[in-house]
Coordinates of C-alpha atoms in Angstrom, one line a residue:
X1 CA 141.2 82.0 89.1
X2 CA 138.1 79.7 88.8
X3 CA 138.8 78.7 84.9
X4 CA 136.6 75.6 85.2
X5 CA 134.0 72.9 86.9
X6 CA 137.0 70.9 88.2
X7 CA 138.5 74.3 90.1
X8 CA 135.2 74.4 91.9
X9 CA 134.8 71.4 92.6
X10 CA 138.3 71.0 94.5
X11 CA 137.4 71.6 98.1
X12 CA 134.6 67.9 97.4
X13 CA 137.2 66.4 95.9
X14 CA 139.9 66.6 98.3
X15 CA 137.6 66.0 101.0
X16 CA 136.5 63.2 99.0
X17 CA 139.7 62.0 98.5
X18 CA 140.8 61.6 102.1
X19 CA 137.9 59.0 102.5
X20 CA 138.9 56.8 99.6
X21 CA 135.9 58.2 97.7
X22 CA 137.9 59.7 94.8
X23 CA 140.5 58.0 93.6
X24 CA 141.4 60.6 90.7
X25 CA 144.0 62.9 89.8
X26 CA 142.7 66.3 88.5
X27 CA 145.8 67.4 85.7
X28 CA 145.5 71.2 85.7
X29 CA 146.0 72.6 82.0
X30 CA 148.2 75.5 80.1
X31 CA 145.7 78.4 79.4
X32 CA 149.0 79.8 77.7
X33 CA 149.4 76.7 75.3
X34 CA 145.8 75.8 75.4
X35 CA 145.0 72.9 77.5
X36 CA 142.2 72.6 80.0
X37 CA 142.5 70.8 82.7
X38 CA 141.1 67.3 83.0
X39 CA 140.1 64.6 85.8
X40 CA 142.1 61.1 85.6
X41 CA 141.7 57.5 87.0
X42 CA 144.9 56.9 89.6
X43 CA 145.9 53.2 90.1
X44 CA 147.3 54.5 93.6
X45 CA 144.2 55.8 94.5
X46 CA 142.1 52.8 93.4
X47 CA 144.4 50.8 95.5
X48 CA 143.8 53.3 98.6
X49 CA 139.8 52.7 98.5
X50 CA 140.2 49.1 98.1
X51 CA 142.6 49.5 101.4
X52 CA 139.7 51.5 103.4
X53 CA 137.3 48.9 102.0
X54 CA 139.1 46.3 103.6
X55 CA 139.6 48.0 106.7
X56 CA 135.6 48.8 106.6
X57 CA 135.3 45.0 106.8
X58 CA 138.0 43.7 109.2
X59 CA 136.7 46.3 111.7
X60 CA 133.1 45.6 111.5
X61 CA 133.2 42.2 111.2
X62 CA 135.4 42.7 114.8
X63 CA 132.9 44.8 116.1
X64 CA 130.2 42.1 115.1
X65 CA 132.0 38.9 116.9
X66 CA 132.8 41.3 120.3
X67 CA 129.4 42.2 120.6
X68 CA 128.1 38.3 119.9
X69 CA 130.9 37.6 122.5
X70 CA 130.0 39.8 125.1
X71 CA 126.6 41.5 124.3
X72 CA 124.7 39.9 122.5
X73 CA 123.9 36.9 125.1
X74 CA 122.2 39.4 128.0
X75 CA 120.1 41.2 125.0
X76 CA 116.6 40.2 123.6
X77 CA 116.5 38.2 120.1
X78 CA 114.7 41.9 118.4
X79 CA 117.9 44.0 119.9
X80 CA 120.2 41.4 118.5
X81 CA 118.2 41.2 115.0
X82 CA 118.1 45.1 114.9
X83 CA 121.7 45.9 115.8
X84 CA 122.8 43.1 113.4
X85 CA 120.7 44.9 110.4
X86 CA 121.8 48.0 111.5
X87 CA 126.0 47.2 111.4
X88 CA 125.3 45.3 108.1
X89 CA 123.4 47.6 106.7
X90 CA 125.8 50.8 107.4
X91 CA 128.7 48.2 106.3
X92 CA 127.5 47.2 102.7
X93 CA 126.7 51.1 101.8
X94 CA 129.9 52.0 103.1
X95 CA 131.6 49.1 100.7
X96 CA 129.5 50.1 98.1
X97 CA 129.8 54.0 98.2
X98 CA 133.6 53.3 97.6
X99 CA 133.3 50.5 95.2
X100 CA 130.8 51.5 92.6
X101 CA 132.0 55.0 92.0
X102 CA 135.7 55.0 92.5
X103 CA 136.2 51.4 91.2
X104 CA 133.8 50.2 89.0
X105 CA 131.8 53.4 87.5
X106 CA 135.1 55.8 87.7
X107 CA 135.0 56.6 83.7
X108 CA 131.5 57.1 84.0
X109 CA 131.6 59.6 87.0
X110 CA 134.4 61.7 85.1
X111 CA 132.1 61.7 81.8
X112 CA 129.7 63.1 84.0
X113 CA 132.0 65.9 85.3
X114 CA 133.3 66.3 81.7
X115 CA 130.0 67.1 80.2
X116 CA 128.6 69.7 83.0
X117 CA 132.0 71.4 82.1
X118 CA 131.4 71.3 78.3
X119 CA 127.9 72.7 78.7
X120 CA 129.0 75.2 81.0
X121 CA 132.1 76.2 78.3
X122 CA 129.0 77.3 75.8
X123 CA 126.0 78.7 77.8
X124 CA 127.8 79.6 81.7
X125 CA 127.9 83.2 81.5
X126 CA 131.1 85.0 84.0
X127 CA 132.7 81.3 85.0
X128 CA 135.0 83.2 87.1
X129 CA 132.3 84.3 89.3
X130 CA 130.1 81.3 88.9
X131 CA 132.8 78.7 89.8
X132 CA 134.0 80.9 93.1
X133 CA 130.7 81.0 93.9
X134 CA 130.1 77.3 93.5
X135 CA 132.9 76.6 95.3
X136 CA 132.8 78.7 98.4
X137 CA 129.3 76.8 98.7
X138 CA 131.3 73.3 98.8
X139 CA 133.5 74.7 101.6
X140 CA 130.6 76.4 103.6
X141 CA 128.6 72.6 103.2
X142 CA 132.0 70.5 104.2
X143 CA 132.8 72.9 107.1
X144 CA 128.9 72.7 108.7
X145 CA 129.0 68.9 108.3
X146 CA 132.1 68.3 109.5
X147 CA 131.5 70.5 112.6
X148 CA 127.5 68.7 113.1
X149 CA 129.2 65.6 112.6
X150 CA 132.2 66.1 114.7
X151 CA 129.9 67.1 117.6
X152 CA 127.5 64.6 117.8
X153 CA 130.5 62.3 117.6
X154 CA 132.4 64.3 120.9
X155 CA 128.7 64.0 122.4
X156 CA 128.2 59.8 121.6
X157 CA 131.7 59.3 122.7
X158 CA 130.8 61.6 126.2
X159 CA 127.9 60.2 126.8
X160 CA 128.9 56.6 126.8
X161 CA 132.4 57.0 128.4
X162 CA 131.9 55.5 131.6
X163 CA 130.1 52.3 129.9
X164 CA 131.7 49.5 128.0
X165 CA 129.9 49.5 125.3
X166 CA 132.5 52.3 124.0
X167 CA 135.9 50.6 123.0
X168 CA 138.4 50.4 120.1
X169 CA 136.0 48.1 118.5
X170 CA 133.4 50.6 117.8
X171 CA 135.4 53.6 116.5
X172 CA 134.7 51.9 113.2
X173 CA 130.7 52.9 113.8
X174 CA 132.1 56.6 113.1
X175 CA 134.0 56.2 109.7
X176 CA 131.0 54.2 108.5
X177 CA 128.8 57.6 109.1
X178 CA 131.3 59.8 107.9
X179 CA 131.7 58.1 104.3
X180 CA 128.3 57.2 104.1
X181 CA 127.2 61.4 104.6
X182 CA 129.9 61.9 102.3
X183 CA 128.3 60.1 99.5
X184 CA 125.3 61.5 99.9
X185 CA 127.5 64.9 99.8
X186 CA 128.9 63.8 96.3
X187 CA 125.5 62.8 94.7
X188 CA 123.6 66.2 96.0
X189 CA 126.3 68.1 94.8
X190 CA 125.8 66.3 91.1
X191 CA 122.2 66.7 91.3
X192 CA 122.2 70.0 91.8
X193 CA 124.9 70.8 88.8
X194 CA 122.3 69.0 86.9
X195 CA 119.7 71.1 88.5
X196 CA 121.8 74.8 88.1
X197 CA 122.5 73.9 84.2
X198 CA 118.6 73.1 83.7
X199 CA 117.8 76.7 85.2
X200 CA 120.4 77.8 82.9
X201 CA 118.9 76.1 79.6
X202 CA 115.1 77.3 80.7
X203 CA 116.5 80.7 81.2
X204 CA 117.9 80.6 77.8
X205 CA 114.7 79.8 75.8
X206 CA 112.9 82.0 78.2
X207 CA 115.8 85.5 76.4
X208 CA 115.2 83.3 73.1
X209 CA 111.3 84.0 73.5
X210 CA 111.5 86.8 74.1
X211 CA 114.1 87.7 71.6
X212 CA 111.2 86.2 69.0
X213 CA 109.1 88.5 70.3
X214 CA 110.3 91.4 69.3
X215 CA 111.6 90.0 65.8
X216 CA 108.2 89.3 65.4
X217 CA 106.6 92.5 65.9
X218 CA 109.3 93.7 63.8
X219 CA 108.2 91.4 60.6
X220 CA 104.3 92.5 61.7
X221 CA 105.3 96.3 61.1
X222 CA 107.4 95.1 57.8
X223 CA 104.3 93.5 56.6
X224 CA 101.7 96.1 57.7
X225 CA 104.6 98.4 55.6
X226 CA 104.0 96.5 52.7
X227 CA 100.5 96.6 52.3
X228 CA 100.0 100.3 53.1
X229 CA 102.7 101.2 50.6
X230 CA 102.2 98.9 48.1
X231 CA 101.5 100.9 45.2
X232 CA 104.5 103.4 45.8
X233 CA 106.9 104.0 43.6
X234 CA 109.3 103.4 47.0
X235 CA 107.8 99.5 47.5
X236 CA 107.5 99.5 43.6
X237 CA 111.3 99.1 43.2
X238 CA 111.1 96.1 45.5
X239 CA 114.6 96.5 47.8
X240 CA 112.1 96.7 50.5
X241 CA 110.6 93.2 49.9
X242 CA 113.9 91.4 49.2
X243 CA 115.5 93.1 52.2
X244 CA 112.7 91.6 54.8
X245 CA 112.6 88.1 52.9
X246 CA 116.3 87.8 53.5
X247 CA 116.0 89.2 57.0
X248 CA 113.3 86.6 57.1
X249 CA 115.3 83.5 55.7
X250 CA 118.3 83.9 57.9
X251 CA 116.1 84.6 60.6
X252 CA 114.4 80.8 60.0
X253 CA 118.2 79.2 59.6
X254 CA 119.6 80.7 63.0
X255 CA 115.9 80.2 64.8
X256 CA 115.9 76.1 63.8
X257 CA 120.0 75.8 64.7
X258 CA 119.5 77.7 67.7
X259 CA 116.6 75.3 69.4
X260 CA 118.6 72.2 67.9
X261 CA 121.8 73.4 69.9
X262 CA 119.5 73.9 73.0
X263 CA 118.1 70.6 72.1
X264 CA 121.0 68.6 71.8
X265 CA 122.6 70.2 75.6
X266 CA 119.1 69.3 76.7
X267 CA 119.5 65.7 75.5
X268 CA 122.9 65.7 77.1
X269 CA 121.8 66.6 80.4
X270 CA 119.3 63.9 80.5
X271 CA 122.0 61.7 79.8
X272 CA 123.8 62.5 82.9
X273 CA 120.8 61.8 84.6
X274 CA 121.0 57.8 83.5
X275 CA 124.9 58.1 84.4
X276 CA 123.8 59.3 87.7
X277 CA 121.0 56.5 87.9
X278 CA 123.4 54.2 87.2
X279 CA 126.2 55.2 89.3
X280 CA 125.0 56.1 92.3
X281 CA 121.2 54.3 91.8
X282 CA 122.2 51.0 93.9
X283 CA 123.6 53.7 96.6
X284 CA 120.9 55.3 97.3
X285 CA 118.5 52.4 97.7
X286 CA 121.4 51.4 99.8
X287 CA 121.3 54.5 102.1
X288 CA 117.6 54.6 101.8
X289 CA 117.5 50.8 103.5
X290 CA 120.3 51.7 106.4
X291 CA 118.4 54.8 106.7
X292 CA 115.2 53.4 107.8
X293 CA 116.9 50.4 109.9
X294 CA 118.9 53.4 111.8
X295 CA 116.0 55.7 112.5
X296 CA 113.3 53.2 113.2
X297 CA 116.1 51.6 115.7
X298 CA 116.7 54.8 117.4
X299 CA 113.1 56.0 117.5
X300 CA 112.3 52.1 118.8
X301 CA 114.7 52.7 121.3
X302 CA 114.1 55.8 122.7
X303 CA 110.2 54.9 123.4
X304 CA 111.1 52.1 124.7
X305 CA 113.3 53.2 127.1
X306 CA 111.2 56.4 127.6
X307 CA 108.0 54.1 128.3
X308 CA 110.0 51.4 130.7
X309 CA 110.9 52.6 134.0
X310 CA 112.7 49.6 135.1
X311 CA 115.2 50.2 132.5
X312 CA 118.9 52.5 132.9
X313 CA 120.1 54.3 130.3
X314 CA 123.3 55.1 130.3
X315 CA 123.9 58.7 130.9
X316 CA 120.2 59.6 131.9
X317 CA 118.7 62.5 129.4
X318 CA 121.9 63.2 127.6
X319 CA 121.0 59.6 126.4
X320 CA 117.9 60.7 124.7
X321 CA 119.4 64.0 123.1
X322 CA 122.4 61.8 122.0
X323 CA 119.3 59.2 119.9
X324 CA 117.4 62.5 119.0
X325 CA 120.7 64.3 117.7
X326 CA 121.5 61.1 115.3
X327 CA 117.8 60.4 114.3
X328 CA 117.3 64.1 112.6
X329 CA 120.8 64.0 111.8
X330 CA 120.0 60.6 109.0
X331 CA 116.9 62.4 108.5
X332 CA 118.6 65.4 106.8
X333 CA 120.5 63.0 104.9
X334 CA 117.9 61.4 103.4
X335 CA 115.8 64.8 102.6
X336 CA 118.6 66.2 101.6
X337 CA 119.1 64.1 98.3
X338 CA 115.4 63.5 98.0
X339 CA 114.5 67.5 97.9
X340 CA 117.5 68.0 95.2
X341 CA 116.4 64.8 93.1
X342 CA 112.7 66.1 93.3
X343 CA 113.9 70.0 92.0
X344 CA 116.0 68.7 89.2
X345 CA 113.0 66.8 88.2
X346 CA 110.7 69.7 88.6
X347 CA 113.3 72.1 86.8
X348 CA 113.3 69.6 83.9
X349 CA 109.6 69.3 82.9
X350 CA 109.2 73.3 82.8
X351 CA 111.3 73.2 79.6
X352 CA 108.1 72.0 77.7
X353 CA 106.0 75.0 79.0
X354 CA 108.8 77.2 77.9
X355 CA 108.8 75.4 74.4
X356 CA 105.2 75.8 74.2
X357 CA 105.6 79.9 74.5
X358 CA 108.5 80.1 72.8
X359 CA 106.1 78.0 69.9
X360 CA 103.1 81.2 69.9
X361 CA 105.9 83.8 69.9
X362 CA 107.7 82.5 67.0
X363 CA 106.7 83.7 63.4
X364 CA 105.0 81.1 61.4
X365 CA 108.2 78.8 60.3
X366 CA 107.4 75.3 59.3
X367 CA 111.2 74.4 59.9
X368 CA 111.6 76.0 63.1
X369 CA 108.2 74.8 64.3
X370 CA 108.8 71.2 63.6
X371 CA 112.1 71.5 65.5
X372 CA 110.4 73.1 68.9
X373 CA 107.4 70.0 68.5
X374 CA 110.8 67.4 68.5
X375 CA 112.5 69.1 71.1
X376 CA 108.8 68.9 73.0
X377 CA 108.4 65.2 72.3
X378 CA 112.0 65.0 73.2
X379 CA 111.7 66.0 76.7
X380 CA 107.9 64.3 77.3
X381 CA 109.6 60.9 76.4
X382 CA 112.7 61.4 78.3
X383 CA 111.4 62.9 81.8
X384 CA 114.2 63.5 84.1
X385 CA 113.8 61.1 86.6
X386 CA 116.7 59.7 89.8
X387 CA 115.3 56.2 91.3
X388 CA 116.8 54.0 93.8
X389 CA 118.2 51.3 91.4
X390 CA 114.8 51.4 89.0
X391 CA 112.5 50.3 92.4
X392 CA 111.5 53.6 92.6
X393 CA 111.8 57.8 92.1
X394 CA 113.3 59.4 94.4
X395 CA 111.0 62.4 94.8
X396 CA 108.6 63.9 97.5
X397 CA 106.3 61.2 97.3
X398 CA 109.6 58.4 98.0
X399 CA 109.8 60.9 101.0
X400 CA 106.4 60.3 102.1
X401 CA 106.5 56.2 101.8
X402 CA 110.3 56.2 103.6
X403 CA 108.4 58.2 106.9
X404 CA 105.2 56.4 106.7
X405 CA 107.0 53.2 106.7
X406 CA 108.7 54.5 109.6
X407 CA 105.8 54.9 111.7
X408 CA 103.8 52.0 110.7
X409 CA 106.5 49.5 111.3
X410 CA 107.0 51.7 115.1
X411 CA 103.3 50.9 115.5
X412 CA 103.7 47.6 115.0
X413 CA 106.7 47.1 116.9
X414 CA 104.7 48.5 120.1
X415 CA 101.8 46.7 120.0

């Protein structure tokens, strides 16, 4: 039974695990006794990231010095300076994928888990179904990547296997990938939990709206009663009146506590947007940088070698669908977190169009009104907003500068 956001997020978290990029214990609870279950910081598991740090390093660092050894001397001082960027690049947000969230920001990325399940405890209608739901999705995203990822590996590796250039030394090029796409895994995956629970708090003022609607009409027909009858003996004896201002009173309370609970989840989500920021920020620019060295190195390559007869690529056109195969596939990676980042965003500046309807439907309540223009000046000052360690937002139009710089710097590396 799915009882909770840590059930359903199992399948990331072992698979997260394996790589050094979780090193937590999830304590399952007593739903006989009471206990939930909760997600805890593991010395032994801190210890195994900083192990698969180090081995990160020794590896390409030994990768590095055979290819200055051997290599580097028959290549041309751009090849050199690219393949450099591009194994320092892939190295530092390797390091940093498993330091920053696993070592140094690992309360912070369980506060983040802990408050998605304490939203979802009050507004996440049929958990059960919900969390299987969300969790089959985890297996179905592990199980394509792994199988992509797998076979572009089996097609690098058969590709170059009667060259050199493929030895012991470079198996480490492969892990670096794997744990880098697995990051990227881990922060889409919070994004759109972020994302889901801001559909679910618009969709709740949207019922609430409505909801005022009809208790709206209802006090129109009350009043419209009122005035008709006024001089019955009926309205005369007054039950009528004291029954709709009493209706109308404890209408007004629940109305103002009702948007102030909405507002204070909505406050709460936007906080685990600054966690996120601040987790996984310096990460992203990270992957962002490696991103663009990779692609514009493989696009580089592949017209060069596609433009120069005189020189041999190594296994003729599977070469070029090997580079085309690992372009689109760091591509994907980068759209992938940049589409989710950009729909959170979008998801969380309709609340204040909702607010504004949910502000004409309501009945004239200067409590309940002043509380829907804070929770609208609320979410206007505190936009929901990922960036790349505060350079800038990671939205459709970061999408646009990371391709354009692309091709302008390819332009200017051809000429």
């Amino acid at each position: 039974m799915y009882r909770d956001i840590y059930s359903a997020i199992n399948p990331l978290y072992y698979f997260s695990k394996i790589l050094g990029l979780a090193p937590f214990n999830i304590i399952k609870g007593n739903k006989i006794i009471g206990t939930t279950n909760k997600i805890t910081v593991t010395k032994y598991g801190q210890l195994y990231t900083i192990t698969i740090i180090f081995i990160a390093i020794f590896f390409t660092t030994s990768a590095i010095a055979w290819r200055a050894e051997f290599q580097y001397r028959n290549d041309t001082k751009s090849s050199v300076i690219g393949n450099l960027f591009f194994w320092i690049s892939s190295l530092c947000s390797t390091v940093f994928g498993l330091l920053l969230p696993g070592i140094i920001y690992s309360k912070k990325l369980i506060n983040i888990i802990k408050t998605i399940n304490e939203f979802d405890a009050e507004f996440l209608l049929n958990q059960n179904a919900n969390y299987k739901k969300a969790s089959n999705f985890i297996k179905l995203e592990i199980i394509i990547f792994c199988t992509t990822y797998g076979s572009l590996c089996l097609y690098h590796i058969w590709v170059y296997q009667s060259s050199d250039t493929l030895n012991q030394h470079f198996g480490i090029n492969y892990v670096l990938y794997l744990i880098n796409f697995a990051v990227i895994i881990q922060i889409g995956n919070l994004v759109y939990y972020i994302q889901q629970r801001l559909a679910i708090l618009n969709k709740r003022i949207t019922n609430y709206n409505e909801t005022s609607k009809c208790n709206s009409n209802i006090l129109q027909s009350n009043r419209f009663f009122n005035v008709r009858f006024k001089n019955s003996k009926i309205y005369q004896s007054n039950k009528e009146c004291n029954t709709c201002r009493n209706i109308r009173l404890a209408e007004n309370g629940e109305n103002m506590s009702n948007i102030r609970t909405l507002r204070k989840h909505q406050s709460s989500l936007r906080d685990l947007t600054d966690l996120v920021n601040e987790v996984y920020g310096f990460q992203i620019l990270l992957e962002f940088i490696a991103a663009f060295i990779d692609t514009t190195g493989n696009l580089y390559c592949l017209l060069q070698c596609f433009n120069s007869k005189e020189v041999k690529v190594v296994g003729g056109g599977h070469f070029y669908v090997m580079k085309i195969g690992w372009t689109i596939a760091i591509m994907l990676k980068v759209l992938f977190v940049t589409v989710l980042c950009h729909k959170t965003s979008e998801e969380g500046s309709k609340t204040v169009s909702h607010l504004q309807r949910l502000l004409l439907s309501l009945p004239t309540d200067a409590a309940s009104t002043m509380e829907i223009h804070l929770f609208s000046q609320q979410v206007i000052s505190r936009p929901f907003r990922f960036t790349a360690f505060g350079l800038f937002d990671v939205d459709r139009s970061a999408l646009c500068s990371f391709f354009g710089a692309i091709i302008t710097y390819l332009i200017v590396l051809l000429q």
